[in-house]
mmCIF file of C-alpha atoms and ligand atoms in Angstrom:
data_model
loop_
_atom_site.group_PDB
_atom_site.id
_atom_site.type_symbol
_atom_site.label_atom_id
_atom_site.label_comp_id
_atom_site.label_asym_id
_atom_site.label_seq_id
_atom_site.Cartn_x
_atom_site.Cartn_y
_atom_site.Cartn_z
ATOM 1 C CA MET A 24 2.417 -20.265 5.421
ATOM 2 C CA ILE A 25 0.791 -17.812 7.806
ATOM 3 C CA GLU A 26 3.438 -15.631 9.451
ATOM 4 C CA ASN A 27 3.312 -14.921 13.164
ATOM 5 C CA GLU A 28 6.218 -12.485 13.093
ATOM 6 C CA VAL A 29 6.867 -9.407 10.942
ATOM 7 C CA THR A 30 10.167 -9.351 9.034
ATOM 8 C CA LYS A 31 11.377 -7.178 6.180
ATOM 9 C CA GLU A 32 11.251 -10.278 3.949
ATOM 10 C CA ASN A 33 7.590 -10.943 4.636
ATOM 11 C CA ILE A 34 6.765 -7.231 4.275
ATOM 12 C CA ASN A 35 8.317 -7.426 0.805
ATOM 13 C CA LYS A 36 6.084 -10.421 0.076
ATOM 14 C CA LEU A 37 3.057 -8.479 1.343
ATOM 15 C CA VAL A 38 3.825 -5.463 -0.846
ATOM 16 C CA LEU A 39 4.424 -7.564 -3.978
ATOM 17 C CA LYS A 40 1.262 -9.587 -3.488
ATOM 18 C CA PHE A 41 -0.763 -6.457 -2.767
ATOM 19 C CA TYR A 42 0.291 -4.662 -5.962
ATOM 20 C CA ALA A 43 -0.254 -7.805 -8.035
ATOM 21 C CA LYS A 44 -3.867 -7.616 -6.809
ATOM 22 C CA VAL A 45 -4.067 -3.825 -7.217
ATOM 23 C CA ILE A 46 -3.104 -3.723 -10.891
ATOM 24 C CA LYS A 47 -5.846 -6.249 -11.689
ATOM 25 C CA ASP A 48 -8.490 -4.176 -9.924
ATOM 26 C CA ASP A 49 -10.986 -2.376 -12.173
ATOM 27 C CA LEU A 50 -11.368 0.642 -9.901
ATOM 28 C CA ILE A 51 -7.856 1.454 -8.655
ATOM 29 C CA GLY A 52 -5.674 -0.588 -11.037
ATOM 30 C CA PRO A 53 -5.777 2.048 -13.822
ATOM 31 C CA ILE A 54 -4.617 4.826 -11.453
ATOM 32 C CA PHE A 55 -1.445 2.882 -10.637
ATOM 33 C CA ILE A 56 -0.942 1.704 -14.219
ATOM 34 C CA ASP A 57 -1.118 5.300 -15.498
ATOM 35 C CA VAL A 58 1.834 6.253 -13.313
ATOM 36 C CA LEU A 59 3.870 3.064 -13.062
ATOM 37 C CA GLY A 60 2.808 0.848 -15.974
ATOM 38 C CA LYS A 61 1.508 -2.692 -15.643
ATOM 39 C CA ASP A 62 4.718 -4.728 -15.501
ATOM 40 C CA LEU A 63 5.516 -5.429 -11.861
ATOM 41 C CA LYS A 64 8.974 -6.603 -12.958
ATOM 42 C CA SER A 65 9.876 -3.255 -14.557
ATOM 43 C CA ASP A 66 12.454 -0.977 -12.909
ATOM 44 C CA ILE A 67 9.821 1.638 -12.039
ATOM 45 C CA TRP A 68 7.687 -0.963 -10.215
ATOM 46 C CA LYS A 69 10.739 -2.515 -8.548
ATOM 47 C CA THR A 70 11.619 0.936 -7.195
ATOM 48 C CA HIS A 71 8.032 1.461 -5.987
ATOM 49 C CA ILE A 72 7.889 -1.972 -4.334
ATOM 50 C CA LYS A 73 11.227 -1.381 -2.584
ATOM 51 C CA LEU A 74 10.027 2.078 -1.457
ATOM 52 C CA LEU A 75 6.780 0.666 -0.063
ATOM 53 C CA THR A 76 8.618 -2.222 1.612
ATOM 54 C CA ASP A 77 10.863 0.325 3.349
ATOM 55 C CA PHE A 78 7.804 2.445 4.207
ATOM 56 C CA TRP A 79 5.970 -0.436 5.926
ATOM 57 C CA ALA A 80 9.199 -1.617 7.570
ATOM 58 C CA SER A 81 9.621 1.850 9.074
ATOM 59 C CA ILE A 82 6.114 1.622 10.514
ATOM 60 C CA ALA A 83 6.114 -2.004 11.655
ATOM 61 C CA LEU A 84 9.766 -2.521 12.560
ATOM 62 C CA GLY A 85 11.165 0.967 13.142
ATOM 63 C CA ASP A 86 13.489 0.364 10.145
ATOM 64 C CA SER A 87 15.071 3.687 9.149
ATOM 65 C CA THR A 88 15.642 3.096 5.411
ATOM 66 C CA TYR A 89 12.496 4.968 4.273
ATOM 67 C CA ALA A 90 13.074 8.696 4.039
ATOM 68 C CA GLY A 91 10.305 9.821 1.677
ATOM 69 C CA ASN A 92 7.147 11.858 2.001
ATOM 70 C CA PRO A 93 4.215 9.414 1.872
ATOM 71 C CA PHE A 94 1.583 12.061 1.144
ATOM 72 C CA ALA A 95 3.278 14.126 -1.604
ATOM 73 C CA PRO A 96 2.848 11.841 -4.663
ATOM 74 C CA HIS A 97 -0.893 11.555 -4.024
ATOM 75 C CA ILE A 98 -1.460 15.283 -4.535
ATOM 76 C CA LYS A 99 -1.007 14.994 -8.293
ATOM 77 C CA LEU A 100 -3.401 12.019 -8.310
ATOM 78 C CA GLN A 101 -6.133 14.025 -6.592
ATOM 79 C CA ASP A 102 -8.453 14.151 -9.616
ATOM 80 C CA SER A 103 -8.540 10.353 -9.976
ATOM 81 C CA LEU A 104 -8.903 9.679 -6.237
ATOM 82 C CA SER A 105 -12.092 9.316 -4.196
ATOM 83 C CA ILE A 106 -13.210 7.881 -0.848
ATOM 84 C CA LYS A 107 -14.431 4.847 -2.791
ATOM 85 C CA ALA A 108 -10.959 4.332 -4.289
ATOM 86 C CA PHE A 109 -9.407 4.430 -0.814
ATOM 87 C CA GLU A 110 -12.002 1.955 0.479
ATOM 88 C CA GLN A 111 -11.073 -0.395 -2.338
ATOM 89 C CA TRP A 112 -7.353 0.080 -1.577
ATOM 90 C CA LEU A 113 -8.016 -0.832 2.068
ATOM 91 C CA LYS A 114 -10.122 -3.848 1.106
ATOM 92 C CA LEU A 115 -7.385 -5.274 -1.128
ATOM 93 C CA PHE A 116 -4.732 -4.510 1.464
ATOM 94 C CA PHE A 117 -6.708 -6.303 4.176
ATOM 95 C CA GLN A 118 -7.279 -9.349 1.951
ATOM 96 C CA THR A 119 -3.537 -9.505 1.285
ATOM 97 C CA LEU A 120 -2.661 -8.993 4.959
ATOM 98 C CA ASN A 121 -4.922 -11.890 5.940
ATOM 99 C CA SER A 122 -3.294 -14.172 3.390
ATOM 100 C CA ILE A 123 0.137 -13.532 4.907
ATOM 101 C CA TYR A 124 -0.185 -12.734 8.615
ATOM 102 C CA GLU A 125 -1.985 -14.084 11.626
ATOM 103 C CA PRO A 126 -5.081 -11.985 12.457
ATOM 104 C CA GLN A 127 -3.496 -9.931 15.215
ATOM 105 C CA ILE A 128 -0.655 -8.716 12.986
ATOM 106 C CA ALA A 129 -3.030 -8.171 10.036
ATOM 107 C CA GLN A 130 -5.200 -5.979 12.303
ATOM 108 C CA GLN A 131 -2.218 -3.862 13.358
ATOM 109 C CA PHE A 132 -1.263 -3.124 9.743
ATOM 110 C CA LEU A 133 -4.899 -2.462 8.900
ATOM 111 C CA ALA A 134 -5.300 -0.013 11.771
ATOM 112 C CA ARG A 135 -2.226 1.924 10.607
ATOM 113 C CA SER A 136 -3.325 1.939 6.977
ATOM 114 C CA LYS A 137 -6.872 3.077 7.860
ATOM 115 C CA ASN A 138 -5.411 5.906 9.841
ATOM 116 C CA ILE A 139 -3.106 7.016 7.012
ATOM 117 C CA ALA A 140 -5.885 6.626 4.411
ATOM 118 C CA GLY A 141 -8.141 8.806 6.614
ATOM 119 C CA ASN A 142 -5.455 11.508 6.738
ATOM 120 C CA PHE A 143 -4.962 11.365 2.949
ATOM 121 C CA ILE A 144 -8.732 11.624 2.366
ATOM 122 C CA ARG A 145 -8.966 14.630 4.668
ATOM 123 C CA ASN A 146 -5.876 16.390 3.318
ATOM 124 C CA LEU A 147 -6.933 15.826 -0.299
ATOM 125 C CA ASN A 148 -10.462 16.972 0.507
ATOM 126 C CA LEU A 149 -11.979 13.911 -1.172
ATOM 127 C CA SER A 150 -15.605 12.931 -1.359
HETATM 128 C C1 LIG B 215 -6.620 4.541 -3.929
HETATM 129 C C2 LIG B 215 -5.622 4.842 -3.107
HETATM 130 C C3 LIG B 215 -4.191 5.051 -3.561
HETATM 131 C C4 LIG B 215 -3.660 5.222 -4.812
HETATM 132 C C5 LIG B 215 -4.385 5.216 -6.170
HETATM 133 C C6 LIG B 215 -2.226 5.407 -4.645
HETATM 134 C C7 LIG B 215 -1.333 5.577 -5.687
HETATM 135 C C8 LIG B 215 0.022 5.784 -5.538
HETATM 136 C C9 LIG B 215 0.945 5.963 -6.630
HETATM 137 C C10 LIG B 215 0.571 5.919 -8.132
HETATM 138 C C11 LIG B 215 2.169 6.189 -6.097
HETATM 139 C C12 LIG B 215 3.471 6.405 -6.863
HETATM 140 C C13 LIG B 215 3.610 7.839 -7.230
HETATM 141 C C14 LIG B 215 4.881 8.127 -7.985
HETATM 142 O O1 LIG B 215 5.840 7.347 -7.967
HETATM 143 O O2 LIG B 215 4.910 9.204 -8.590
HETATM 144 C C15 LIG B 215 2.024 6.116 -4.654
HETATM 145 C C16 LIG B 215 3.050 6.272 -3.749
HETATM 146 C C17 LIG B 215 2.951 5.992 -2.415
HETATM 147 N N1 LIG B 215 1.810 5.626 -1.741
HETATM 148 FE FE1 LIG B 215 -0.059 5.507 -2.515
HETATM 149 N N2 LIG B 215 -1.917 5.342 -3.315
HETATM 150 C C18 LIG B 215 -3.072 5.121 -2.616
HETATM 151 C C19 LIG B 215 -3.205 4.952 -1.242
HETATM 152 C C20 LIG B 215 -2.154 4.870 -0.360
HETATM 153 C C21 LIG B 215 -2.273 4.574 1.046
HETATM 154 C C22 LIG B 215 -3.595 4.336 1.798
HETATM 155 C C23 LIG B 215 -0.997 4.566 1.549
HETATM 156 C C24 LIG B 215 -0.514 4.297 2.951
HETATM 157 C C25 LIG B 215 -1.189 3.588 3.841
HETATM 158 C C26 LIG B 215 -0.092 4.887 0.457
HETATM 159 C C27 LIG B 215 1.278 4.998 0.571
HETATM 160 C C28 LIG B 215 2.127 5.396 -0.428
HETATM 161 C C29 LIG B 215 3.559 5.649 -0.226
HETATM 162 C C30 LIG B 215 4.340 5.507 1.076
HETATM 163 C C31 LIG B 215 4.069 6.036 -1.474
HETATM 164 C C32 LIG B 215 5.523 6.430 -1.788
HETATM 165 C C33 LIG B 215 5.774 7.844 -1.327
HETATM 166 C C34 LIG B 215 7.184 8.310 -1.616
HETATM 167 O O3 LIG B 215 7.454 8.703 -2.773
HETATM 168 O O4 LIG B 215 8.016 8.261 -0.682
HETATM 169 N N3 LIG B 215 -0.826 5.057 -0.676
HETATM 170 N N4 LIG B 215 0.714 5.877 -4.344
#
């Protein structure tokens, strides 16, 4: 079912589906697996998925549960990151968005994620 409204439930679905795709990806999968393992049902992944659900809910719904620092954990990943890795992240995110939301909503999430990815790339000095 294509959603025409954003809810915390469908954000959770988005995040789960996205990471299921991410860990199978040859380019960026290993970066995530190194830190979080490959079992999406493990406690460490459950915590990450809940964190990212809260993160996107804060952006899309103004939900105030997320209180982290989105940029900080990427600093220690700097050596494995590249512009190409971020492009792949965005591609997989957009594919997942389109499988869940109507185009207008998918575009809004994409615009926000492109913006954040651009800031990460700049702040991490990636090439
Ligand atoms: C290739 C690109 C990326 C990789 C490999 C990556 C990898 C990771 C990993 C491994 C963590 C968990 C770190 C830990 O628990 O120690 C993390 C956390 C996180 N990532 Fe990414 N990430 C990428 C891009 C992005 C983008 C584009 C966004 C936002 C649009 C994002 C948002 C977040 C957030 C919100 C967290 C949690 C921060 C917190 O602890 O509060 N990431 N990322």
